[in-house]
PDB file of C-alpha atoms in Angstrom:
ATOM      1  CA  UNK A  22     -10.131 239.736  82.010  1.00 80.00           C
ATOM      2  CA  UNK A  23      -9.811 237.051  79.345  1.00 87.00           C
ATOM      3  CA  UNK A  24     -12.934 235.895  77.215  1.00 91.00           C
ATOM      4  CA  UNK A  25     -13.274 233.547  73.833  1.00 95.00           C
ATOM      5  CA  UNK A  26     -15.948 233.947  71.292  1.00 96.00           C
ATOM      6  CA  UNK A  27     -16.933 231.225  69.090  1.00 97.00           C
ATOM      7  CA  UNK A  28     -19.380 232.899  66.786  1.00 96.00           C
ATOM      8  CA  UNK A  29     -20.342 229.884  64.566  1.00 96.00           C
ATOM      9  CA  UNK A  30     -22.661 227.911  67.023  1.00 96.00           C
ATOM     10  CA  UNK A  31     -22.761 224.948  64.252  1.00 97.00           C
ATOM     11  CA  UNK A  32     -20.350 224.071  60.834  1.00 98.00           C
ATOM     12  CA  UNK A  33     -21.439 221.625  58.425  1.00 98.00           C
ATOM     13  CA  UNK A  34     -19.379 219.812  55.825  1.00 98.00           C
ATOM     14  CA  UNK A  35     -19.077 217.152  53.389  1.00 98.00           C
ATOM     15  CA  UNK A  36     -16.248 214.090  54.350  1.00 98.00           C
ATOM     16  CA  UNK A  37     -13.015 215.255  52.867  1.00 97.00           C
ATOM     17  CA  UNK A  38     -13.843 218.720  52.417  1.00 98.00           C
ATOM     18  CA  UNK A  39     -11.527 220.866  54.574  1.00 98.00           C
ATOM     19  CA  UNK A  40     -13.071 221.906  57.921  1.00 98.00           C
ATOM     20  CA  UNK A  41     -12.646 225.128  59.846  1.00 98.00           C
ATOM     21  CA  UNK A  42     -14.179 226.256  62.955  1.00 98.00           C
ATOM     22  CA  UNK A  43     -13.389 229.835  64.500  1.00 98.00           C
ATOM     23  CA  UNK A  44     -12.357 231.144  66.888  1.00 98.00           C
ATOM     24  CA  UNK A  45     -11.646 235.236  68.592  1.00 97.00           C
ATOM     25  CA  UNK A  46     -10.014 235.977  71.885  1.00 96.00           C
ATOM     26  CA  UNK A  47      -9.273 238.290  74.119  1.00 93.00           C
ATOM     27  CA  UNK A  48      -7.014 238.778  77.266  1.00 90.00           C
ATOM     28  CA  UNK A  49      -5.126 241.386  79.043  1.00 86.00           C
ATOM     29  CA  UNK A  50      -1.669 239.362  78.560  1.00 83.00           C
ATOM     30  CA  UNK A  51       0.184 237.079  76.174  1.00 85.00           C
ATOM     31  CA  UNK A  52      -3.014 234.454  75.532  1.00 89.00           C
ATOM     32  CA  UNK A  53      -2.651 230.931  76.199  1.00 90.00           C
ATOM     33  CA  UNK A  54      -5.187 229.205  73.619  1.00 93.00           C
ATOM     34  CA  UNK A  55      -6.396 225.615  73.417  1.00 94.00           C
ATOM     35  CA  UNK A  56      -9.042 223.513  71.646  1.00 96.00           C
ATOM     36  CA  UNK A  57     -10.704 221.081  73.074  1.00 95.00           C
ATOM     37  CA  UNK A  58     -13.442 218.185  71.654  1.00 96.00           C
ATOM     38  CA  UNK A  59     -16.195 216.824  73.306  1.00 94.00           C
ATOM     39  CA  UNK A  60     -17.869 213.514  72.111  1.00 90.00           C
ATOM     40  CA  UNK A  61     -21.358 213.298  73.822  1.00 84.00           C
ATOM     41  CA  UNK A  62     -21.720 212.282  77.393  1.00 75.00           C
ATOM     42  CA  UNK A  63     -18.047 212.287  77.815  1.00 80.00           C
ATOM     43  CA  UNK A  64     -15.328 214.760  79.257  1.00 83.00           C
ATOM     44  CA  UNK A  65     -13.160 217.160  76.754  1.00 90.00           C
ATOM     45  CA  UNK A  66     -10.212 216.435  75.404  1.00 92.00           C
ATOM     46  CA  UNK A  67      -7.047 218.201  74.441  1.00 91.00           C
ATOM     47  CA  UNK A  68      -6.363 218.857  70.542  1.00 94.00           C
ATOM     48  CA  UNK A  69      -3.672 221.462  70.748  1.00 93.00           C
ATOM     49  CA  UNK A  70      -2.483 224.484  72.542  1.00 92.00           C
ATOM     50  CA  UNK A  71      -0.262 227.863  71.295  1.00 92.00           C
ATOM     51  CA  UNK A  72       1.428 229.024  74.426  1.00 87.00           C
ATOM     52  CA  UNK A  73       4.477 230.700  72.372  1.00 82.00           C
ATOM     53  CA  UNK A  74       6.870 230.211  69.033  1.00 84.00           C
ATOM     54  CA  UNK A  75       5.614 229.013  65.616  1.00 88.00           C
ATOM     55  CA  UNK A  76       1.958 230.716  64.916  1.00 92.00           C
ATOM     56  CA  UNK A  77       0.872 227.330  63.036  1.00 95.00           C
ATOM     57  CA  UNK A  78       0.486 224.742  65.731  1.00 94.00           C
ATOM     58  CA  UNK A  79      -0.175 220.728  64.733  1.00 94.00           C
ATOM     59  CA  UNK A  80      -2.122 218.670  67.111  1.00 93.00           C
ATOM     60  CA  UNK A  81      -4.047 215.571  68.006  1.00 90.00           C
ATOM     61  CA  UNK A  82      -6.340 213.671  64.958  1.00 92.00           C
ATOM     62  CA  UNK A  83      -4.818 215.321  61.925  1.00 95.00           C
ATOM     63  CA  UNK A  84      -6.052 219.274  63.504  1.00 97.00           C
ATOM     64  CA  UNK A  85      -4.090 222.173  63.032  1.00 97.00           C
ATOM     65  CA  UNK A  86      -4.589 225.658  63.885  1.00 97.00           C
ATOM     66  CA  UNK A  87      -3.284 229.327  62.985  1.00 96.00           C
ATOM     67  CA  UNK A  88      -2.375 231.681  66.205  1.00 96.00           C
ATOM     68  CA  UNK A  89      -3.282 235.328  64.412  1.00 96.00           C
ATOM     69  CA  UNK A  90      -2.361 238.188  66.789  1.00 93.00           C
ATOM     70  CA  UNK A  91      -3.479 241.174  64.543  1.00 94.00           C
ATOM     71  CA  UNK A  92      -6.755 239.934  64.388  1.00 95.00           C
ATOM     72  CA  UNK A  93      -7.057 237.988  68.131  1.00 95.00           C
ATOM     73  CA  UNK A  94      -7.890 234.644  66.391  1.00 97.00           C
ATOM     74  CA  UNK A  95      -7.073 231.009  66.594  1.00 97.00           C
ATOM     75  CA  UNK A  96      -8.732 229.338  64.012  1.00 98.00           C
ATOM     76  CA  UNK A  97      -8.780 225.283  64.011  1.00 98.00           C
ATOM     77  CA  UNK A  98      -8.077 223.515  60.953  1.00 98.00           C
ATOM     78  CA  UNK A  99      -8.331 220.124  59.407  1.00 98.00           C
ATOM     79  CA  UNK A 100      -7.820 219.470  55.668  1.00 97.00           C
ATOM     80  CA  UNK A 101      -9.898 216.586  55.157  1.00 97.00           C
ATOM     81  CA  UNK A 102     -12.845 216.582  57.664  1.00 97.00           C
ATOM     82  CA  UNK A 103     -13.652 212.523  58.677  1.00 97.00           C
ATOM     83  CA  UNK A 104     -17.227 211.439  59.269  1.00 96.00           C
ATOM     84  CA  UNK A 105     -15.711 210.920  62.846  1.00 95.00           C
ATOM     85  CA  UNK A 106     -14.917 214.324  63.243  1.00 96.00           C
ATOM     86  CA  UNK A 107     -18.358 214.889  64.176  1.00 97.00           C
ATOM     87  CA  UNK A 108     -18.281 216.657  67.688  1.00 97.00           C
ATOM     88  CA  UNK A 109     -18.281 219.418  69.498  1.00 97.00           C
ATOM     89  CA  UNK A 110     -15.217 221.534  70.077  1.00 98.00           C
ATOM     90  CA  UNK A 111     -14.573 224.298  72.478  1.00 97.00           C
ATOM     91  CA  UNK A 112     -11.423 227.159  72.184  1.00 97.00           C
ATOM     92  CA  UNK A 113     -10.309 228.254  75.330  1.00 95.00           C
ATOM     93  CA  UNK A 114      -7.640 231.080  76.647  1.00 93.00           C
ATOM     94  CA  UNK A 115      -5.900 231.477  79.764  1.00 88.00           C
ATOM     95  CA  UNK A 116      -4.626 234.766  80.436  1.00 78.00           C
ATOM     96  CA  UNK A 117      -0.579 235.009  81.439  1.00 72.00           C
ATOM     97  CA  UNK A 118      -0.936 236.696  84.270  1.00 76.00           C
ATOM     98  CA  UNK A 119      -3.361 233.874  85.645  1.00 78.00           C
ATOM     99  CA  UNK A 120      -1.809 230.271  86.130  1.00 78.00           C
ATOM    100  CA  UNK A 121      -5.103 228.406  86.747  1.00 85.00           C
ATOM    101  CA  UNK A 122      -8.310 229.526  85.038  1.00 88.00           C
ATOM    102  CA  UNK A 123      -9.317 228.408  81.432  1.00 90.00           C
ATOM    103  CA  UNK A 124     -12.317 230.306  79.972  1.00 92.00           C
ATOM    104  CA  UNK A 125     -13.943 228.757  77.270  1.00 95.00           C
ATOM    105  CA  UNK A 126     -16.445 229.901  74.252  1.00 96.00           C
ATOM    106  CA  UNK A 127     -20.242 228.320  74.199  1.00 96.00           C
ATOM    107  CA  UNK A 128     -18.901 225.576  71.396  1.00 97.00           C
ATOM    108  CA  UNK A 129     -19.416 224.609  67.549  1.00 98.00           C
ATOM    109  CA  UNK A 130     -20.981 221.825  66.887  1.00 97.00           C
ATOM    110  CA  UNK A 131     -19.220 220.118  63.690  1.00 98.00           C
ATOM    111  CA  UNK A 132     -21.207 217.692  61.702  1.00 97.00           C
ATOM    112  CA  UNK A 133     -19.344 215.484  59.215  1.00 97.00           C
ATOM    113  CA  UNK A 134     -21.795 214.076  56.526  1.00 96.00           C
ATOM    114  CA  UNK A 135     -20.429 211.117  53.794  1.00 95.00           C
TER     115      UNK A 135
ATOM    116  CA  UNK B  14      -3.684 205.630  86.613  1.00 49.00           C
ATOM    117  CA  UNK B  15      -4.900 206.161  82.837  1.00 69.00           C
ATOM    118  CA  UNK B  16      -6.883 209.733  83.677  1.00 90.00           C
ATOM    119  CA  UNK B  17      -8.888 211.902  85.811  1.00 94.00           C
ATOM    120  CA  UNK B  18     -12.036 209.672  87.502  1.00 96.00           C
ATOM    121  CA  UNK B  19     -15.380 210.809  88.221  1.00 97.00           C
ATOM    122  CA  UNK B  20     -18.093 209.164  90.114  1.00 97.00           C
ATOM    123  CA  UNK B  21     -21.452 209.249  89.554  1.00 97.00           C
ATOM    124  CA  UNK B  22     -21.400 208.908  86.156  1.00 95.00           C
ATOM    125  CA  UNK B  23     -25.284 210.513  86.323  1.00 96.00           C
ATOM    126  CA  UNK B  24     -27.056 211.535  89.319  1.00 97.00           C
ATOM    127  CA  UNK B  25     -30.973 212.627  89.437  1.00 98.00           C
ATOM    128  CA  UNK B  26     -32.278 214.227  92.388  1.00 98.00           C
ATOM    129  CA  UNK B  27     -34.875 215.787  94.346  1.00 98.00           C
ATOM    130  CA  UNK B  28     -35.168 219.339  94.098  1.00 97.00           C
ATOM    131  CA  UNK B  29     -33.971 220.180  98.302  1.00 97.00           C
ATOM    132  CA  UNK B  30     -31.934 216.961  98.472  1.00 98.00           C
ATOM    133  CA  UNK B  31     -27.962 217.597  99.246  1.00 98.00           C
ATOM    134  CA  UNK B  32     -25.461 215.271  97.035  1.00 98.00           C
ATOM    135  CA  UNK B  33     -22.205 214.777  96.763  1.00 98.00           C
ATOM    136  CA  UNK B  34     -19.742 214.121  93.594  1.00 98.00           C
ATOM    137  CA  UNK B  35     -16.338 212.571  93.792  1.00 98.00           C
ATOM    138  CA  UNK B  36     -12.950 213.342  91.528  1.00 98.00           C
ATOM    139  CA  UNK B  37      -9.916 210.948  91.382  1.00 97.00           C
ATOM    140  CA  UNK B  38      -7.044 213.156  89.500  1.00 95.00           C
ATOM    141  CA  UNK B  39      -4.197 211.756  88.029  1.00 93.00           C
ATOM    142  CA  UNK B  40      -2.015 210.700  90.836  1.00 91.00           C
ATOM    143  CA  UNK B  41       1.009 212.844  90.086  1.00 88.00           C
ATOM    144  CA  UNK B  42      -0.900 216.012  89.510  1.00 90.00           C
ATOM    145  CA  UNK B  43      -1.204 218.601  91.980  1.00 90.00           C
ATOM    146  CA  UNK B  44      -4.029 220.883  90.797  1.00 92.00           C
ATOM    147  CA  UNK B  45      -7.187 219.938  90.955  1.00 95.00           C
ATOM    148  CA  UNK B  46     -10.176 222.120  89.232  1.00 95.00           C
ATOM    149  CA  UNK B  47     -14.308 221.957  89.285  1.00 97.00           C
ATOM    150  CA  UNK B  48     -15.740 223.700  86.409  1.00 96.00           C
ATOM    151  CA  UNK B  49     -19.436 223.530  85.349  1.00 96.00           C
ATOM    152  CA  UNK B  50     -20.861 222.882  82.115  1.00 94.00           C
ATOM    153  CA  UNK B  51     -24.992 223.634  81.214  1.00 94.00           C
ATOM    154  CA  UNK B  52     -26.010 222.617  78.243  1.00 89.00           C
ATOM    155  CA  UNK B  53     -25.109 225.198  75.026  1.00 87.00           C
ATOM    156  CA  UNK B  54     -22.836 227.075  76.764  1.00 91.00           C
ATOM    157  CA  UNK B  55     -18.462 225.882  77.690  1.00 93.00           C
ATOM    158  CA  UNK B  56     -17.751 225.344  80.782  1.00 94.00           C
ATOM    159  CA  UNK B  57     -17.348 227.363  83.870  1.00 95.00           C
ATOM    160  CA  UNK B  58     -14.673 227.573  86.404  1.00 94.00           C
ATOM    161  CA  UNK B  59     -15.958 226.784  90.124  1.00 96.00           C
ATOM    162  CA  UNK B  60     -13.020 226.447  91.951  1.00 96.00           C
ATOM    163  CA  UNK B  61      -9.626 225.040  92.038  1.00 94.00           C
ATOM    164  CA  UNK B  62      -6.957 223.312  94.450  1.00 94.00           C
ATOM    165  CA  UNK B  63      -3.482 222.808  94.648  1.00 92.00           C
ATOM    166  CA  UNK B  64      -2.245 219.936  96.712  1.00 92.00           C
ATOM    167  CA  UNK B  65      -5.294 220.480  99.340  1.00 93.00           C
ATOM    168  CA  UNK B  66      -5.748 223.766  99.778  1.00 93.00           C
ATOM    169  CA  UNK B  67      -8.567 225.403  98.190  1.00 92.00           C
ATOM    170  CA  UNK B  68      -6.699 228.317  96.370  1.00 92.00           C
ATOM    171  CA  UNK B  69      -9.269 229.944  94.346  1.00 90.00           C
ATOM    172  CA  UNK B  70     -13.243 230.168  94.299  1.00 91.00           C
ATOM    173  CA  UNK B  71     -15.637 231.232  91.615  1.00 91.00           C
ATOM    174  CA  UNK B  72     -19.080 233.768  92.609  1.00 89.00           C
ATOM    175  CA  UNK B  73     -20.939 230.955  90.813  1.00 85.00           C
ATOM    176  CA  UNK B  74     -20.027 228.493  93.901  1.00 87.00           C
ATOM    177  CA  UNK B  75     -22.995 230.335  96.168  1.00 89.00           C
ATOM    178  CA  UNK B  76     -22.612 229.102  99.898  1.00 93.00           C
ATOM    179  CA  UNK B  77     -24.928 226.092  99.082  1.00 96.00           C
ATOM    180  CA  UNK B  78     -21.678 224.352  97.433  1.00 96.00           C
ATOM    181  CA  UNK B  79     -18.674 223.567  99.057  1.00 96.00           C
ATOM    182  CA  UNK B  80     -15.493 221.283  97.620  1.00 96.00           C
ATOM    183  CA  UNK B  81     -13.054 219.388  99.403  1.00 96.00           C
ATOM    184  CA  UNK B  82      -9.712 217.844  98.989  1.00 96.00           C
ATOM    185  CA  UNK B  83      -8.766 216.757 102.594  1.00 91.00           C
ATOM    186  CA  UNK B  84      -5.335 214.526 101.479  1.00 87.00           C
ATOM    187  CA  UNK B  85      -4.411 216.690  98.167  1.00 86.00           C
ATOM    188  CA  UNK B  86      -5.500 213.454  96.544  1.00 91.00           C
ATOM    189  CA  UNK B  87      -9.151 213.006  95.807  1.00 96.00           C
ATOM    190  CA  UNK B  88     -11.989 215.744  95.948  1.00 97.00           C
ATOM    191  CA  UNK B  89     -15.458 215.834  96.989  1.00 98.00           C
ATOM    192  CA  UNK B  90     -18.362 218.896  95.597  1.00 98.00           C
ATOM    193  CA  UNK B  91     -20.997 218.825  97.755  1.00 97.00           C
ATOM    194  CA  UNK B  92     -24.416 220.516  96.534  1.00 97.00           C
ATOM    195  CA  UNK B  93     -26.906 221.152  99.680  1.00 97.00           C
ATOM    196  CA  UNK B  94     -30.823 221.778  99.269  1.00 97.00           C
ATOM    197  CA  UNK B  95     -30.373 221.560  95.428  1.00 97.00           C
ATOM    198  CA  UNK B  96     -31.856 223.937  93.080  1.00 96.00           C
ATOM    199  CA  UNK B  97     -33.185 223.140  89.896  1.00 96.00           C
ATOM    200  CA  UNK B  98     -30.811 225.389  88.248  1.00 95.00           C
ATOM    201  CA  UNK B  99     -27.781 223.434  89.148  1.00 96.00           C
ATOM    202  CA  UNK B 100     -28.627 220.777  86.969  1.00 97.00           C
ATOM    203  CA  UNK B 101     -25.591 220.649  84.897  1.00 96.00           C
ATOM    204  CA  UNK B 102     -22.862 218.736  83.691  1.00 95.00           C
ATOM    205  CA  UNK B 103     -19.963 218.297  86.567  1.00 97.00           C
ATOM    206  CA  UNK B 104     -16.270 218.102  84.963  1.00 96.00           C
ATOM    207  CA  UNK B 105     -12.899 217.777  86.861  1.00 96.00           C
ATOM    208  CA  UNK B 106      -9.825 218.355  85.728  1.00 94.00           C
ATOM    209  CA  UNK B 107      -6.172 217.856  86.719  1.00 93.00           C
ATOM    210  CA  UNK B 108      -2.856 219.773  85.889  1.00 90.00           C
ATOM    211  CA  UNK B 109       0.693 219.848  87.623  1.00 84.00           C
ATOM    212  CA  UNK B 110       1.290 223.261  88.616  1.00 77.00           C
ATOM    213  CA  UNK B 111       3.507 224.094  85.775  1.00 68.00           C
ATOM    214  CA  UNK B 112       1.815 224.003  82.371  1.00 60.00           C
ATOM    215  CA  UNK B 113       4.656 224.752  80.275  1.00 51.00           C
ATOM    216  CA  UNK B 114       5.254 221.361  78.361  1.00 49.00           C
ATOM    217  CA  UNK B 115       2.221 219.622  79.215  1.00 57.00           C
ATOM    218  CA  UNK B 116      -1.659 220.052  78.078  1.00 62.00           C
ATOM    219  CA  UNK B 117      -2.943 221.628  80.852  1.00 71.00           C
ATOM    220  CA  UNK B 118      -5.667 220.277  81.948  1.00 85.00           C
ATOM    221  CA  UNK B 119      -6.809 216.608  81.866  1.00 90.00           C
ATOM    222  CA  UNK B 120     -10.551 216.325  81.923  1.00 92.00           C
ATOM    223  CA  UNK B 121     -12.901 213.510  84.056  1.00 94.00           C
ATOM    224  CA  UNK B 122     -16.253 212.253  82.060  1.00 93.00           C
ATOM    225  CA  UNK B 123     -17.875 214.199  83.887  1.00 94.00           C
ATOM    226  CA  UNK B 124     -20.803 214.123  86.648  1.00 96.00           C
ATOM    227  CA  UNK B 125     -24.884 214.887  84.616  1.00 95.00           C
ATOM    228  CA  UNK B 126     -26.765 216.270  87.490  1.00 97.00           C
ATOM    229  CA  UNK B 127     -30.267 216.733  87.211  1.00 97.00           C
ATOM    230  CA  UNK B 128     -32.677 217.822  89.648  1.00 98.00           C
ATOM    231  CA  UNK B 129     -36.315 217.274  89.485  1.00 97.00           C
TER     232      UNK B 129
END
């Protein structure tokens, strides 16, 4: 079985302020883990993915985040949050003994203020 | 082909009335997936294809919803005598088979179904 848990439903910082949104996993196997954003009305899109090598992974939009085995966690990271950053973003796992099916958290909704 | 197309954009309904959604994938992908997405919560895997055979299917697809992808190209979900509970956000996705390198998934904009 293979399950994400977001537990911050929303995050709210100030424009340049560093911006962090968590995320906990868990799966039988070796995890696959991605983020995702979604802009309102509109269909996710990719921001990064750790599938295996360097724990730090750098993605789309200036985001970043930390693959943490020890504690099941793959935080996302940006180090100066944008007004435009305002969104909602979904981690998701897929399990390595499955080749098909994502399972995502509920979501945080990030608000950017200026 | 610049990404995964989804028509309707938004659909309202009767409550009892069937519809039907369509998903273009990106032309060179292989996999095709339906996941569902109600609002507050991520979404929800329905059911997935590779070139057009229906490979897996989730026990949220009850027998009132069936999917199609008759030429491994485009798909069809059909929802009969809807339900006011299956007013939800519609999202297709396409992959090639092999997710090493790539990003997975590609997402559609989505189908907003609502039932009244």
């Amino acid at each position: 079985a293979q399950s994400v848990a977001q537990p911050e439903d929303q995050v709210n910082v100030a424009e340049g302020n560093p911006l962090t949104v968590k995320c906990t996993y868990s799966v039988s196997g070796n995890p696959y883990l991605f983020w995702y954003v979604q802009y309102p009305n509109r269909g996710l899109q990719f921001l990064l993915k750790y599938i295996t090598g360097d724990n730090l992974v750098k993605g789309s939009y200036g985001f970043e985040a930390e693959f943490n085995k020890s504690q099941t966690s793959f935080h996302l990271k940006k180090p100066s949050a944008l007004v435009s950053d305002s969104a909602l973003y979904f981690c998701a796992v897929r399990d390595g003994s499955n080749d098909y099916k994502l399972s995502f958290g509920a979501g945080t909704t990030v608000t950017v203020r200026a | 082909d610049t990404g995964v197309s989804q028509d309707p954009r938004h659909k309202i309904t009767k409550r009892g009335q069937n519809v039907t959604f369509r998903c273009d994938p990106i032309s060179e992908h292989n996999r095709l997936y339906w996941y569902r997405q109600t609002l507050g919560q991520g979404p929800e895997f329905l059911t997935y294809f590779q070139n057009e055979a229906q490979l897996e299917k989730s026990r949220l697809l009850s027998d009132r919803f069936s999917a199609e992808r008759p030429k491994g190209s485009f798909s069809t979900l059909e929802i009969q005598r809807t339900e006011q509970g299956d007013s939800a956000m519609y999202l297709c996705a396409s992959s090639l088979a092999s997710w090493g390198s790539s990003s997975g998934y590609t997402f559609g904009s989505g189908t907003r179904l609502t039932v009244v």
